[in-house]
Amino acid sequence: MTLRFLGTTSEEGDCPTVYEIEGTDEILVQGERETDPAHLVQLRDVKPSETFVRVPRSLLTRYAPRHEAPELQPFTANSHLFREFRHTAWRLETRRGYATDRSSPNWSRSRDGETFGFNPDSRGMPTSAPRPKPGNGSSAYAS
């Protein structure tokens, strides 16, 4: 049976590595052989033909996750989504203007070619407009 390389966490071609055994639901793990006697005595039901390797958990979670990846759907199964749409972000972002812009007091001034200072801290008002008094929460304007 053919092995298919799934991935490695090694940057220099050293182990650990995970392979898939094609045609089966099994994987092959390459890593450092476990030799710690304290760990080996805790293993259960060990057959003489088995060996144990140590690999980082991230290797398995990245390249051999518990859940299967969703099956890819052919484009024809989803192509209706591209035929039946009503709006796209592209269309919205290429409009010449927005209603909120046109309700701004600066809209007509800008449309008419008037130049005026704009201060982003002015809450949308031109710099020549009266500004709210800071502090007391009053809606009165400074002169």
Short mmCIF file of N, CA and C in Angstrom, two decimals:
data_model
loop_
_atom_site.label_atom_id
_atom_site.label_comp_id
_atom_site.label_asym_id
_atom_site.label_seq_id
_atom_site.Cartn_x
_atom_site.Cartn_y
_atom_site.Cartn_z
N MET A 1 0.84 -1.18 0.00
CA MET A 1 0.00 0.00 0.00
C MET A 1 0.88 1.25 0.00
N THR A 2 0.40 2.28 -0.63
CA THR A 2 1.16 3.51 -0.79
C THR A 2 0.98 4.42 0.41
N LEU A 3 2.09 5.04 0.83
CA LEU A 3 2.03 6.04 1.89
C LEU A 3 1.92 7.41 1.27
N ARG A 4 1.09 8.25 1.88
CA ARG A 4 0.95 9.64 1.43
C ARG A 4 1.38 10.54 2.58
N PHE A 5 2.36 11.38 2.32
CA PHE A 5 2.87 12.32 3.32
C PHE A 5 1.76 13.29 3.70
N LEU A 6 1.47 13.43 5.00
CA LEU A 6 0.47 14.37 5.47
C LEU A 6 1.09 15.64 6.02
N GLY A 7 2.20 15.50 6.76
CA GLY A 7 2.81 16.70 7.30
C GLY A 7 3.83 16.39 8.37
N THR A 8 4.55 17.44 8.73
CA THR A 8 5.57 17.33 9.76
C THR A 8 5.66 18.64 10.51
N THR A 9 6.14 18.58 11.73
CA THR A 9 6.39 19.80 12.49
C THR A 9 7.88 20.12 12.49
N SER A 10 8.65 19.35 11.74
CA SER A 10 10.08 19.55 11.66
C SER A 10 10.42 20.48 10.51
N GLU A 11 11.35 21.37 10.74
CA GLU A 11 11.74 22.31 9.69
C GLU A 11 12.93 21.83 8.88
N GLU A 12 13.66 20.84 9.38
CA GLU A 12 14.88 20.42 8.70
C GLU A 12 14.82 18.98 8.20
N GLY A 13 13.61 18.43 8.00
CA GLY A 13 13.49 17.08 7.48
C GLY A 13 13.69 15.99 8.51
N ASP A 14 13.82 16.37 9.75
CA ASP A 14 13.95 15.43 10.84
C ASP A 14 12.53 15.04 11.28
N CYS A 15 12.38 13.96 12.02
CA CYS A 15 11.04 13.59 12.46
C CYS A 15 10.53 14.60 13.47
N PRO A 16 9.32 14.63 13.85
CA PRO A 16 8.24 13.68 13.60
C PRO A 16 7.45 13.99 12.33
N THR A 17 6.81 12.97 11.80
CA THR A 17 6.07 13.08 10.55
C THR A 17 4.86 12.17 10.60
N VAL A 18 3.80 12.54 9.88
CA VAL A 18 2.59 11.72 9.80
C VAL A 18 2.33 11.38 8.34
N TYR A 19 2.01 10.11 8.09
CA TYR A 19 1.67 9.61 6.76
C TYR A 19 0.30 8.96 6.82
N GLU A 20 -0.38 8.96 5.70
CA GLU A 20 -1.63 8.24 5.56
C GLU A 20 -1.35 6.98 4.77
N ILE A 21 -1.92 5.86 5.17
CA ILE A 21 -1.80 4.62 4.40
C ILE A 21 -3.00 4.61 3.47
N GLU A 22 -2.74 4.93 2.20
CA GLU A 22 -3.83 5.09 1.23
C GLU A 22 -4.65 3.81 1.10
N GLY A 23 -5.96 4.01 0.95
CA GLY A 23 -6.87 2.88 0.84
C GLY A 23 -7.32 2.34 2.18
N THR A 24 -6.86 2.94 3.27
CA THR A 24 -7.26 2.52 4.61
C THR A 24 -7.64 3.78 5.40
N ASP A 25 -8.07 3.57 6.64
CA ASP A 25 -8.34 4.70 7.51
C ASP A 25 -7.25 4.80 8.58
N GLU A 26 -6.03 4.35 8.25
CA GLU A 26 -4.93 4.32 9.20
C GLU A 26 -3.86 5.34 8.83
N ILE A 27 -3.14 5.77 9.86
CA ILE A 27 -2.01 6.68 9.66
C ILE A 27 -0.77 6.02 10.23
N LEU A 28 0.37 6.45 9.73
CA LEU A 28 1.67 5.99 10.21
C LEU A 28 2.37 7.19 10.82
N VAL A 29 2.87 7.03 12.05
CA VAL A 29 3.51 8.13 12.76
C VAL A 29 4.99 7.83 12.91
N GLN A 30 5.81 8.78 12.50
CA GLN A 30 7.26 8.67 12.64
C GLN A 30 7.68 9.60 13.75
N GLY A 31 8.44 9.08 14.70
CA GLY A 31 8.91 9.90 15.80
C GLY A 31 10.00 9.19 16.57
N GLU A 32 10.45 9.79 17.63
CA GLU A 32 11.48 9.18 18.47
C GLU A 32 10.88 8.02 19.24
N ARG A 33 11.55 6.89 19.24
CA ARG A 33 11.08 5.72 19.97
C ARG A 33 11.05 6.04 21.46
N GLU A 34 9.97 5.63 22.12
CA GLU A 34 9.86 5.83 23.57
C GLU A 34 10.74 4.82 24.27
N THR A 35 11.65 5.30 25.08
CA THR A 35 12.58 4.41 25.80
C THR A 35 12.52 4.60 27.31
N ASP A 36 11.69 5.54 27.78
CA ASP A 36 11.60 5.80 29.21
C ASP A 36 10.91 4.61 29.90
N PRO A 37 11.64 3.88 30.77
CA PRO A 37 11.05 2.70 31.44
C PRO A 37 9.81 3.05 32.25
N ALA A 38 9.76 4.23 32.84
CA ALA A 38 8.59 4.63 33.62
C ALA A 38 7.34 4.73 32.74
N HIS A 39 7.51 5.09 31.48
CA HIS A 39 6.38 5.16 30.56
C HIS A 39 6.05 3.77 30.01
N LEU A 40 7.07 3.01 29.65
CA LEU A 40 6.86 1.70 29.03
C LEU A 40 6.09 0.74 29.94
N VAL A 41 6.32 0.80 31.24
CA VAL A 41 5.61 -0.12 32.16
C VAL A 41 4.13 0.24 32.29
N GLN A 42 3.75 1.44 31.90
CA GLN A 42 2.35 1.86 32.01
C GLN A 42 1.53 1.52 30.77
N LEU A 43 2.17 1.09 29.69
CA LEU A 43 1.46 0.78 28.45
C LEU A 43 0.68 -0.51 28.62
N ARG A 44 -0.48 -0.60 27.97
CA ARG A 44 -1.36 -1.77 28.11
C ARG A 44 -1.39 -2.61 26.84
N ASP A 45 -1.56 -3.88 27.02
CA ASP A 45 -1.81 -4.82 25.92
C ASP A 45 -0.81 -4.67 24.78
N VAL A 46 0.46 -4.66 25.09
CA VAL A 46 1.51 -4.46 24.09
C VAL A 46 1.84 -5.78 23.42
N LYS A 47 1.73 -5.80 22.09
CA LYS A 47 2.11 -6.97 21.31
C LYS A 47 3.61 -6.91 21.07
N PRO A 48 4.26 -8.03 20.87
CA PRO A 48 5.70 -8.03 20.60
C PRO A 48 6.07 -7.27 19.33
N SER A 49 5.14 -7.16 18.38
CA SER A 49 5.43 -6.48 17.12
C SER A 49 5.24 -4.96 17.21
N GLU A 50 4.75 -4.44 18.33
CA GLU A 50 4.45 -3.01 18.44
C GLU A 50 5.61 -2.22 19.02
N THR A 51 5.70 -1.00 18.59
CA THR A 51 6.65 -0.04 19.16
C THR A 51 5.91 1.27 19.39
N PHE A 52 6.47 2.12 20.19
CA PHE A 52 5.80 3.37 20.54
C PHE A 52 6.73 4.54 20.25
N VAL A 53 6.14 5.58 19.69
CA VAL A 53 6.93 6.75 19.35
C VAL A 53 6.33 7.96 20.04
N ARG A 54 7.18 8.95 20.26
CA ARG A 54 6.77 10.19 20.92
C ARG A 54 6.72 11.29 19.86
N VAL A 55 5.56 11.97 19.77
CA VAL A 55 5.41 13.08 18.82
C VAL A 55 4.66 14.21 19.52
N PRO A 56 4.83 15.44 19.05
CA PRO A 56 4.06 16.54 19.63
C PRO A 56 2.57 16.40 19.32
N ARG A 57 1.73 16.73 20.29
CA ARG A 57 0.28 16.67 20.09
C ARG A 57 -0.13 17.51 18.88
N SER A 58 0.53 18.66 18.68
CA SER A 58 0.17 19.54 17.56
C SER A 58 0.32 18.85 16.21
N LEU A 59 1.25 17.90 16.11
CA LEU A 59 1.41 17.16 14.85
C LEU A 59 0.14 16.39 14.52
N LEU A 60 -0.41 15.72 15.52
CA LEU A 60 -1.61 14.92 15.28
C LEU A 60 -2.85 15.79 15.08
N THR A 61 -3.00 16.83 15.87
CA THR A 61 -4.19 17.66 15.72
C THR A 61 -4.18 18.42 14.41
N ARG A 62 -2.99 18.74 13.91
CA ARG A 62 -2.91 19.47 12.65
C ARG A 62 -3.06 18.57 11.43
N TYR A 63 -2.41 17.42 11.46
CA TYR A 63 -2.38 16.57 10.26
C TYR A 63 -3.23 15.31 10.35
N ALA A 64 -3.72 14.99 11.52
CA ALA A 64 -4.58 13.81 11.67
C ALA A 64 -5.71 14.13 12.65
N PRO A 65 -6.58 15.09 12.31
CA PRO A 65 -7.64 15.50 13.23
C PRO A 65 -8.67 14.40 13.45
N ARG A 66 -9.42 14.51 14.53
CA ARG A 66 -10.43 13.50 14.87
C ARG A 66 -11.58 13.47 13.88
N HIS A 67 -11.90 14.61 13.30
CA HIS A 67 -13.05 14.69 12.41
C HIS A 67 -12.59 14.79 10.97
N GLU A 68 -13.33 14.16 10.11
CA GLU A 68 -13.03 14.23 8.68
C GLU A 68 -13.31 15.63 8.16
N ALA A 69 -12.54 16.06 7.22
CA ALA A 69 -12.81 17.33 6.55
C ALA A 69 -14.08 17.18 5.74
N PRO A 70 -14.88 18.22 5.64
CA PRO A 70 -16.09 18.12 4.83
C PRO A 70 -15.75 17.81 3.38
N GLU A 71 -16.61 17.06 2.76
CA GLU A 71 -16.38 16.69 1.36
C GLU A 71 -16.53 17.92 0.48
N LEU A 72 -15.59 18.12 -0.42
CA LEU A 72 -15.67 19.25 -1.34
C LEU A 72 -16.81 19.03 -2.32
N GLN A 73 -17.54 20.10 -2.58
CA GLN A 73 -18.67 20.03 -3.50
C GLN A 73 -18.22 20.55 -4.87
N PRO A 74 -18.70 19.94 -5.93
CA PRO A 74 -18.34 20.46 -7.26
C PRO A 74 -18.97 21.84 -7.45
N PHE A 75 -18.37 22.65 -8.29
CA PHE A 75 -18.87 24.01 -8.53
C PHE A 75 -20.32 23.99 -9.00
N THR A 76 -20.68 23.00 -9.77
CA THR A 76 -22.05 22.95 -10.29
C THR A 76 -23.07 22.84 -9.16
N ALA A 77 -22.70 22.29 -8.02
CA ALA A 77 -23.62 22.18 -6.89
C ALA A 77 -23.89 23.53 -6.25
N ASN A 78 -23.00 24.51 -6.44
CA ASN A 78 -23.14 25.82 -5.81
C ASN A 78 -23.26 26.96 -6.81
N SER A 79 -23.21 26.66 -8.08
CA SER A 79 -23.20 27.73 -9.08
C SER A 79 -24.47 28.56 -9.06
N HIS A 80 -25.59 28.00 -8.59
CA HIS A 80 -26.82 28.79 -8.51
C HIS A 80 -26.67 29.99 -7.59
N LEU A 81 -25.78 29.91 -6.61
CA LEU A 81 -25.56 31.03 -5.70
C LEU A 81 -25.02 32.25 -6.45
N PHE A 82 -24.28 32.02 -7.50
CA PHE A 82 -23.72 33.12 -8.28
C PHE A 82 -24.70 33.66 -9.31
N ARG A 83 -25.68 32.87 -9.69
CA ARG A 83 -26.68 33.33 -10.65
C ARG A 83 -27.83 34.07 -9.98
N GLU A 84 -28.13 33.74 -8.72
CA GLU A 84 -29.34 34.23 -8.06
C GLU A 84 -29.09 35.38 -7.08
N PHE A 85 -27.87 35.87 -6.97
CA PHE A 85 -27.61 36.93 -5.99
C PHE A 85 -28.29 38.23 -6.40
N ARG A 86 -28.59 39.07 -5.40
CA ARG A 86 -29.24 40.35 -5.67
C ARG A 86 -28.29 41.52 -5.45
N HIS A 87 -27.39 41.41 -4.51
CA HIS A 87 -26.45 42.48 -4.20
C HIS A 87 -25.09 41.88 -3.92
N THR A 88 -24.09 42.65 -4.14
CA THR A 88 -22.75 42.22 -3.77
C THR A 88 -22.06 43.38 -3.08
N ALA A 89 -21.07 43.09 -2.31
CA ALA A 89 -20.28 44.13 -1.66
C ALA A 89 -19.63 45.01 -2.72
N TRP A 90 -19.23 44.43 -3.83
CA TRP A 90 -18.59 45.21 -4.89
C TRP A 90 -19.54 46.29 -5.40
N ARG A 91 -20.78 45.94 -5.65
CA ARG A 91 -21.73 46.92 -6.14
C ARG A 91 -21.97 48.01 -5.10
N LEU A 92 -22.10 47.64 -3.85
CA LEU A 92 -22.33 48.63 -2.80
C LEU A 92 -21.15 49.57 -2.66
N GLU A 93 -19.95 49.06 -2.76
CA GLU A 93 -18.76 49.87 -2.57
C GLU A 93 -18.42 50.73 -3.79
N THR A 94 -19.06 50.52 -4.92
CA THR A 94 -18.76 51.33 -6.09
C THR A 94 -19.88 52.32 -6.40
N ARG A 95 -20.82 52.50 -5.50
CA ARG A 95 -21.84 53.52 -5.70
C ARG A 95 -21.18 54.90 -5.69
N ARG A 96 -21.82 55.84 -6.34
CA ARG A 96 -21.26 57.19 -6.40
C ARG A 96 -21.48 57.96 -5.10
N GLY A 97 -22.39 57.52 -4.28
CA GLY A 97 -22.64 58.21 -3.02
C GLY A 97 -23.60 57.41 -2.16
N TYR A 98 -23.75 57.83 -0.93
CA TYR A 98 -24.64 57.17 0.02
C TYR A 98 -25.59 58.21 0.60
N ALA A 99 -26.77 57.79 0.98
CA ALA A 99 -27.77 58.71 1.52
C ALA A 99 -27.24 59.43 2.75
N THR A 100 -26.49 58.77 3.59
CA THR A 100 -25.96 59.42 4.79
C THR A 100 -24.99 60.53 4.43
N ASP A 101 -24.24 60.37 3.36
CA ASP A 101 -23.34 61.43 2.93
C ASP A 101 -24.13 62.64 2.46
N ARG A 102 -25.19 62.39 1.72
CA ARG A 102 -25.97 63.49 1.14
C ARG A 102 -26.74 64.27 2.19
N SER A 103 -26.98 63.69 3.35
CA SER A 103 -27.70 64.41 4.41
C SER A 103 -26.76 65.27 5.24
N SER A 104 -25.46 65.12 5.03
CA SER A 104 -24.48 65.92 5.74
C SER A 104 -24.53 67.37 5.26
N PRO A 105 -24.34 68.35 6.17
CA PRO A 105 -24.32 69.74 5.72
C PRO A 105 -23.16 70.04 4.78
N ASN A 106 -22.15 69.21 4.78
CA ASN A 106 -21.00 69.44 3.91
C ASN A 106 -21.22 68.94 2.49
N TRP A 107 -22.23 68.11 2.27
CA TRP A 107 -22.44 67.49 0.96
C TRP A 107 -22.63 68.53 -0.14
N SER A 108 -23.58 69.42 0.06
CA SER A 108 -23.86 70.40 -1.00
C SER A 108 -22.67 71.35 -1.19
N ARG A 109 -21.98 71.69 -0.11
CA ARG A 109 -20.81 72.57 -0.23
C ARG A 109 -19.72 71.88 -1.06
N SER A 110 -19.50 70.60 -0.79
CA SER A 110 -18.49 69.85 -1.52
C SER A 110 -18.91 69.66 -2.97
N ARG A 111 -20.20 69.35 -3.20
CA ARG A 111 -20.72 69.14 -4.56
C ARG A 111 -20.58 70.41 -5.41
N ASP A 112 -20.76 71.55 -4.75
CA ASP A 112 -20.68 72.83 -5.46
C ASP A 112 -19.24 73.30 -5.63
N GLY A 113 -18.27 72.52 -5.16
CA GLY A 113 -16.87 72.85 -5.36
C GLY A 113 -16.30 73.78 -4.32
N GLU A 114 -17.05 74.07 -3.29
CA GLU A 114 -16.56 74.97 -2.24
C GLU A 114 -15.46 74.27 -1.45
N THR A 115 -14.41 74.97 -1.16
CA THR A 115 -13.35 74.41 -0.31
C THR A 115 -13.56 74.90 1.10
N PHE A 116 -13.45 74.05 2.04
CA PHE A 116 -13.61 74.40 3.44
C PHE A 116 -12.76 73.45 4.26
N GLY A 117 -12.39 73.89 5.41
CA GLY A 117 -11.58 73.05 6.29
C GLY A 117 -12.43 71.96 6.90
N PHE A 118 -11.84 70.83 7.11
CA PHE A 118 -12.55 69.74 7.76
C PHE A 118 -11.70 69.22 8.90
N ASN A 119 -12.27 69.19 10.07
CA ASN A 119 -11.59 68.69 11.25
C ASN A 119 -12.31 67.41 11.68
N PRO A 120 -11.63 66.25 11.66
CA PRO A 120 -12.30 64.99 12.03
C PRO A 120 -12.89 65.03 13.44
N ASP A 121 -12.35 65.89 14.32
CA ASP A 121 -12.88 65.98 15.67
C ASP A 121 -14.12 66.85 15.76
N SER A 122 -14.55 67.42 14.64
CA SER A 122 -15.68 68.35 14.65
C SER A 122 -17.01 67.64 14.53
N ARG A 123 -17.02 66.32 14.58
CA ARG A 123 -18.25 65.52 14.47
C ARG A 123 -18.97 65.80 13.16
N GLY A 124 -18.18 65.92 12.09
CA GLY A 124 -18.77 66.09 10.76
C GLY A 124 -19.07 67.51 10.39
N MET A 125 -18.85 68.47 11.29
CA MET A 125 -19.14 69.87 10.97
C MET A 125 -17.88 70.53 10.42
N PRO A 126 -18.00 71.45 9.50
CA PRO A 126 -16.83 72.17 9.03
C PRO A 126 -16.22 72.95 10.19
N THR A 127 -14.97 73.27 10.06
CA THR A 127 -14.27 73.95 11.16
C THR A 127 -14.85 75.31 11.44
N SER A 128 -15.56 75.92 10.49
CA SER A 128 -16.14 77.24 10.73
C SER A 128 -17.47 77.16 11.47
N ALA A 129 -18.04 75.99 11.64
CA ALA A 129 -19.33 75.85 12.31
C ALA A 129 -19.15 75.95 13.82
N PRO A 130 -20.19 76.39 14.54
CA PRO A 130 -20.10 76.42 15.99
C PRO A 130 -19.93 75.02 16.55
N ARG A 131 -19.18 74.92 17.64
CA ARG A 131 -18.90 73.62 18.23
C ARG A 131 -19.62 73.48 19.55
N PRO A 132 -19.99 72.25 19.92
CA PRO A 132 -20.65 72.04 21.21
C PRO A 132 -19.69 72.38 22.35
N LYS A 133 -20.26 72.90 23.45
CA LYS A 133 -19.45 73.18 24.62
C LYS A 133 -19.06 71.87 25.28
N PRO A 134 -17.80 71.72 25.62
CA PRO A 134 -17.39 70.49 26.28
C PRO A 134 -17.87 70.48 27.72
N GLY A 135 -18.02 69.27 28.27
CA GLY A 135 -18.20 69.13 29.70
C GLY A 135 -19.60 68.82 30.15
N ASN A 136 -20.53 69.78 30.18
CA ASN A 136 -21.77 69.60 30.91
C ASN A 136 -22.83 68.80 30.18
N GLY A 137 -22.57 68.30 29.00
CA GLY A 137 -23.54 67.50 28.27
C GLY A 137 -24.65 68.34 27.65
N SER A 138 -24.55 69.65 27.74
CA SER A 138 -25.54 70.55 27.19
C SER A 138 -25.48 70.50 25.66
N SER A 139 -26.60 70.78 25.03
CA SER A 139 -26.61 70.83 23.57
C SER A 139 -26.36 72.24 23.07
N ALA A 140 -26.04 73.16 23.99
CA ALA A 140 -25.76 74.54 23.58
C ALA A 140 -24.45 74.58 22.81
N TYR A 141 -24.33 75.50 21.88
CA TYR A 141 -23.13 75.63 21.06
C TYR A 141 -22.33 76.84 21.49
N ALA A 142 -21.04 76.72 21.33
CA ALA A 142 -20.18 77.87 21.59
C ALA A 142 -20.29 78.84 20.44
N SER A 143 -20.00 80.07 20.68
CA SER A 143 -20.09 81.06 19.61
C SER A 143 -18.80 81.14 18.86
#
